[in-house]
mmCIF file of C-alpha atoms in Angstrom:
data_model
loop_
_atom_site.group_PDB
_atom_site.id
_atom_site.type_symbol
_atom_site.label_atom_id
_atom_site.label_comp_id
_atom_site.label_asym_id
_atom_site.label_seq_id
_atom_site.Cartn_x
_atom_site.Cartn_y
_atom_site.Cartn_z
ATOM 1 C CA MET A 1 82.462 110.613 102.932
ATOM 2 C CA PRO A 2 80.355 112.989 101.384
ATOM 3 C CA PRO A 3 78.459 115.708 103.185
ATOM 4 C CA CYS A 4 74.740 115.351 104.071
ATOM 5 C CA THR A 5 71.775 117.062 102.176
ATOM 6 C CA THR A 6 68.498 118.196 102.545
ATOM 7 C CA ALA A 7 65.126 116.557 100.722
ATOM 8 C CA GLU A 8 61.973 115.108 101.427
ATOM 9 C CA THR A 9 62.030 111.757 102.661
ATOM 10 C CA THR A 10 59.402 109.240 103.770
ATOM 11 C CA VAL A 11 57.029 110.469 106.520
ATOM 12 C CA ILE A 12 55.978 107.792 109.063
ATOM 13 C CA SER A 13 53.974 107.957 112.648
ATOM 14 C CA PRO A 14 55.718 107.606 115.614
ATOM 15 C CA GLY A 15 54.409 103.978 115.866
ATOM 16 C CA GLU A 16 56.386 103.322 112.742
ATOM 17 C CA LYS A 17 59.382 105.203 114.374
ATOM 18 C CA ALA A 18 59.393 102.918 117.269
ATOM 19 C CA ALA A 19 59.064 99.774 115.842
ATOM 20 C CA LEU A 20 61.709 100.968 113.167
ATOM 21 C CA ARG A 21 63.871 101.293 116.388
ATOM 22 C CA LYS A 22 63.215 98.162 117.546
ATOM 23 C CA THR A 23 64.080 96.999 113.699
ATOM 24 C CA LEU A 24 67.335 99.106 113.505
ATOM 25 C CA ALA A 25 68.677 97.651 117.256
ATOM 26 C CA ALA A 26 67.503 93.553 116.866
ATOM 27 C CA ALA A 27 69.467 93.965 113.317
ATOM 28 C CA ARG A 28 72.557 95.419 115.158
ATOM 29 C CA LYS A 29 72.464 93.297 118.041
ATOM 30 C CA ALA A 30 72.059 90.517 115.531
ATOM 31 C CA LEU A 31 75.438 91.091 114.175
ATOM 32 C CA ASP A 32 77.751 88.393 114.235
ATOM 33 C CA PRO A 33 80.636 89.367 117.038
ATOM 34 C CA VAL A 34 83.629 88.707 114.373
ATOM 35 C CA GLN A 35 81.897 90.767 111.862
ATOM 36 C CA LYS A 36 81.024 94.138 114.076
ATOM 37 C CA GLN A 37 84.875 93.607 115.628
ATOM 38 C CA GLN A 38 86.098 94.376 111.468
ATOM 39 C CA TRP A 39 83.362 96.989 110.807
ATOM 40 C CA ASP A 40 84.575 98.457 114.397
ATOM 41 C CA ALA A 41 88.027 98.793 112.790
ATOM 42 C CA ARG A 42 86.875 100.548 109.179
ATOM 43 C CA ILE A 43 84.663 103.141 111.201
ATOM 44 C CA CYS A 44 87.557 103.172 113.251
ATOM 45 C CA ALA A 45 90.186 104.028 110.529
ATOM 46 C CA ASN A 46 87.398 106.330 108.534
ATOM 47 C CA VAL A 47 87.030 108.448 111.726
ATOM 48 C CA LEU A 48 90.655 108.898 112.193
ATOM 49 C CA ALA A 49 90.862 109.800 108.047
ATOM 50 C CA TRP A 50 88.273 112.157 108.356
ATOM 51 C CA TRP A 51 90.946 113.385 111.494
ATOM 52 C CA ASP A 52 93.788 113.721 109.624
ATOM 53 C CA ALA A 53 92.371 115.571 106.712
ATOM 54 C CA GLY A 54 91.329 118.788 109.246
ATOM 55 C CA LYS A 55 92.515 118.177 112.647
ATOM 56 C CA PRO A 56 90.316 119.179 114.932
ATOM 57 C CA GLY A 57 91.782 119.602 118.713
ATOM 58 C CA HIS A 58 88.623 119.344 120.680
ATOM 59 C CA ILE A 59 86.090 116.270 119.589
ATOM 60 C CA GLY A 60 83.182 115.255 121.870
ATOM 61 C CA VAL A 61 82.985 111.555 121.515
ATOM 62 C CA TYR A 62 80.674 108.780 123.028
ATOM 63 C CA TRP A 63 80.734 105.525 124.805
ATOM 64 C CA PRO A 64 79.463 102.450 123.211
ATOM 65 C CA LEU A 65 76.186 101.767 124.685
ATOM 66 C CA ALA A 66 73.773 98.471 123.027
ATOM 67 C CA GLY A 67 75.914 97.242 120.302
ATOM 68 C CA GLU A 68 77.294 100.683 118.837
ATOM 69 C CA PRO A 69 80.068 100.951 117.032
ATOM 70 C CA ASP A 70 83.419 100.888 119.866
ATOM 71 C CA LEU A 71 85.548 103.525 118.280
ATOM 72 C CA HIS A 72 88.226 103.352 121.428
ATOM 73 C CA PRO A 73 90.630 102.194 119.446
ATOM 74 C CA ALA A 74 90.323 105.502 117.709
ATOM 75 C CA TYR A 75 89.300 107.564 120.665
ATOM 76 C CA ALA A 76 93.274 106.210 121.921
ATOM 77 C CA ALA A 77 95.309 107.269 118.576
ATOM 78 C CA LEU A 78 93.436 110.904 118.741
ATOM 79 C CA ALA A 79 94.433 110.888 122.528
ATOM 80 C CA ARG A 80 98.167 110.147 121.583
ATOM 81 C CA ALA A 81 98.064 112.727 118.495
ATOM 82 C CA GLY A 82 96.787 115.400 121.060
ATOM 83 C CA VAL A 83 92.917 115.982 120.578
ATOM 84 C CA ARG A 84 91.123 116.921 123.514
ATOM 85 C CA LEU A 85 88.096 114.387 124.151
ATOM 86 C CA ALA A 86 84.787 115.369 125.721
ATOM 87 C CA LEU A 87 82.262 112.175 126.820
ATOM 88 C CA PRO A 88 78.608 113.554 126.543
ATOM 89 C CA VAL A 89 77.180 113.884 130.466
ATOM 90 C CA VAL A 90 73.226 113.593 131.375
ATOM 91 C CA HIS A 91 72.623 116.615 134.062
ATOM 92 C CA GLN A 92 68.833 116.374 134.035
ATOM 93 C CA LYS A 93 65.983 114.816 131.880
ATOM 94 C CA ASP A 94 64.611 116.955 128.925
ATOM 95 C CA ALA A 95 67.803 119.084 128.676
ATOM 96 C CA ALA A 96 70.946 119.548 126.410
ATOM 97 C CA LEU A 97 73.727 117.391 127.445
ATOM 98 C CA GLY A 98 76.835 118.567 129.422
ATOM 99 C CA PHE A 99 80.455 117.576 128.490
ATOM 100 C CA ALA A 100 82.888 116.102 130.938
ATOM 101 C CA HIS A 101 86.963 116.066 129.730
ATOM 102 C CA TRP A 102 87.967 111.731 129.233
ATOM 103 C CA GLU A 103 90.864 110.901 128.793
ATOM 104 C CA PRO A 104 91.101 106.786 127.512
ATOM 105 C CA GLY A 105 92.105 104.614 130.351
ATOM 106 C CA GLU A 106 91.013 106.711 133.411
ATOM 107 C CA ALA A 107 88.286 105.500 136.269
ATOM 108 C CA MET A 108 84.813 105.341 134.940
ATOM 109 C CA VAL A 109 81.633 104.822 137.075
ATOM 110 C CA ARG A 110 78.229 104.315 135.730
ATOM 111 C CA ASP A 111 75.380 107.614 135.649
ATOM 112 C CA ARG A 112 72.220 106.838 136.959
ATOM 113 C CA MET A 113 70.856 106.038 133.572
ATOM 114 C CA GLY A 114 73.740 103.237 133.882
ATOM 115 C CA VAL A 115 76.539 105.155 131.141
ATOM 116 C CA ALA A 116 79.921 105.041 131.260
ATOM 117 C CA VAL A 117 81.171 108.553 132.741
ATOM 118 C CA PRO A 118 84.646 109.627 133.795
ATOM 119 C CA GLN A 119 84.353 109.347 138.021
ATOM 120 C CA LEU A 120 85.740 112.208 138.146
ATOM 121 C CA LEU A 121 83.880 114.897 136.379
ATOM 122 C CA ARG A 122 85.650 117.615 134.820
ATOM 123 C CA PRO A 123 83.437 119.694 133.282
ATOM 124 C CA VAL A 124 84.054 121.753 129.414
ATOM 125 C CA GLU A 125 82.470 123.166 127.383
ATOM 126 C CA ARG A 126 80.353 121.692 124.169
ATOM 127 C CA PRO A 127 83.316 121.029 121.986
ATOM 128 C CA GLN A 128 82.728 122.082 118.557
ATOM 129 C CA THR A 129 83.168 118.741 116.911
ATOM 130 C CA LEU A 130 81.026 116.066 117.894
ATOM 131 C CA MET A 131 81.068 111.855 117.305
ATOM 132 C CA ILE A 132 77.183 110.770 117.294
ATOM 133 C CA PRO A 133 76.045 107.062 117.491
ATOM 134 C CA CYS A 134 72.682 106.450 115.251
ATOM 135 C CA LEU A 135 70.677 103.863 115.921
ATOM 136 C CA GLY A 136 69.756 104.470 112.335
ATOM 137 C CA PHE A 137 70.297 107.464 109.697
ATOM 138 C CA ASN A 138 68.429 108.645 106.031
ATOM 139 C CA ARG A 139 70.564 109.448 103.059
ATOM 140 C CA HIS A 140 69.757 113.261 104.045
ATOM 141 C CA GLY A 141 71.912 113.212 107.525
ATOM 142 C CA TYR A 142 68.529 112.565 110.390
ATOM 143 C CA ARG A 143 69.752 110.577 112.820
ATOM 144 C CA LEU A 144 67.184 107.940 114.784
ATOM 145 C CA GLY A 145 68.012 107.819 118.199
ATOM 146 C CA TYR A 146 66.564 106.163 121.092
ATOM 147 C CA GLY A 147 64.027 109.175 121.303
ATOM 148 C CA GLY A 148 65.138 110.792 124.349
ATOM 149 C CA GLY A 149 65.825 113.780 122.303
ATOM 150 C CA TYR A 150 69.186 114.844 124.251
ATOM 151 C CA TYR A 151 71.708 115.598 120.832
ATOM 152 C CA ASP A 152 68.794 117.146 119.619
ATOM 153 C CA ARG A 153 68.747 119.663 122.140
ATOM 154 C CA THR A 154 72.616 119.631 122.197
ATOM 155 C CA LEU A 155 72.526 120.812 118.686
ATOM 156 C CA ALA A 156 69.987 123.480 118.911
ATOM 157 C CA PRO A 157 71.912 126.668 120.346
ATOM 158 C CA HIS A 158 73.879 128.402 118.134
ATOM 159 C CA PRO A 159 76.264 127.736 116.695
ATOM 160 C CA ARG A 160 76.358 124.630 115.976
ATOM 161 C CA PRO A 161 79.086 122.310 116.692
ATOM 162 C CA LEU A 162 80.388 120.229 113.400
ATOM 163 C CA THR A 163 78.552 116.685 113.699
ATOM 164 C CA LEU A 164 79.716 113.303 112.353
ATOM 165 C CA GLY A 165 76.929 110.632 112.803
ATOM 166 C CA ILE A 166 79.206 107.139 113.772
ATOM 167 C CA ALA A 167 76.704 103.817 112.358
ATOM 168 C CA TYR A 168 76.687 100.776 110.639
ATOM 169 C CA ALA A 169 75.693 100.829 107.058
ATOM 170 C CA LEU A 170 72.913 98.436 108.209
ATOM 171 C CA ALA A 171 71.661 101.567 109.506
ATOM 172 C CA ALA A 172 70.325 103.273 106.954
ATOM 173 C CA ALA A 173 66.453 103.604 106.631
ATOM 174 C CA SER A 174 63.996 105.855 105.549
ATOM 175 C CA PHE A 175 62.037 108.195 107.788
ATOM 176 C CA ALA A 176 60.721 111.965 107.729
ATOM 177 C CA ASP A 177 62.657 114.355 110.584
ATOM 178 C CA ASP A 178 60.417 115.462 113.311
ATOM 179 C CA PRO A 179 60.354 119.198 113.260
ATOM 180 C CA HIS A 180 62.942 119.443 116.535
ATOM 181 C CA ASP A 181 65.636 116.997 114.512
ATOM 182 C CA VAL A 182 69.167 118.527 112.949
ATOM 183 C CA ALA A 183 70.880 117.330 110.392
ATOM 184 C CA LEU A 184 74.229 115.589 110.619
ATOM 185 C CA ASP A 185 77.001 117.218 108.801
ATOM 186 C CA LEU A 186 78.447 113.190 108.128
ATOM 187 C CA ILE A 187 77.703 110.176 108.833
ATOM 188 C CA ILE A 188 80.611 107.814 108.947
ATOM 189 C CA THR A 189 80.111 104.217 108.666
ATOM 190 C CA GLU A 190 82.065 101.400 108.003
ATOM 191 C CA GLN A 191 81.825 102.023 104.280
ATOM 192 C CA SER A 192 82.515 105.413 104.047
#
């Protein structure tokens, strides 16, 4: 799992970026459920192998949306190993994400944006390591999300957390970063 590097990428317009988002979302949605489950298991194994190499004790994870890789088995294994987990929480539009302590199996509710959050919100500081779902990614470690900018605003303050992009390998794409984008430190897929 090599770290991401920086260099030039193909410049695309905002309209082309929106079209790329639709194409990548459609490709992910078209995955055979059995194939998706197998790839999710491989990504979980790769996440656990990454964790075993450094054993960070506090990790920001994500609740899967719209066909994102489901890492719940990895989350459960990390929790059993004593890792403190946190889920992102949207407190307001156009702001950085907050984080809430989370334990696998606890009661969840949907926030006003339809995202699952712990029923009992226990705010925590931004974890030093974040797993970030990617709709797409380029070979230089830049992430293509849904366009809300929440993760970009979350990563802007220093010191930056270690960032692990989580995606299927089919999400690899060619696009340029925007000035506000922050490259991820590592991309983990079913292949790496």
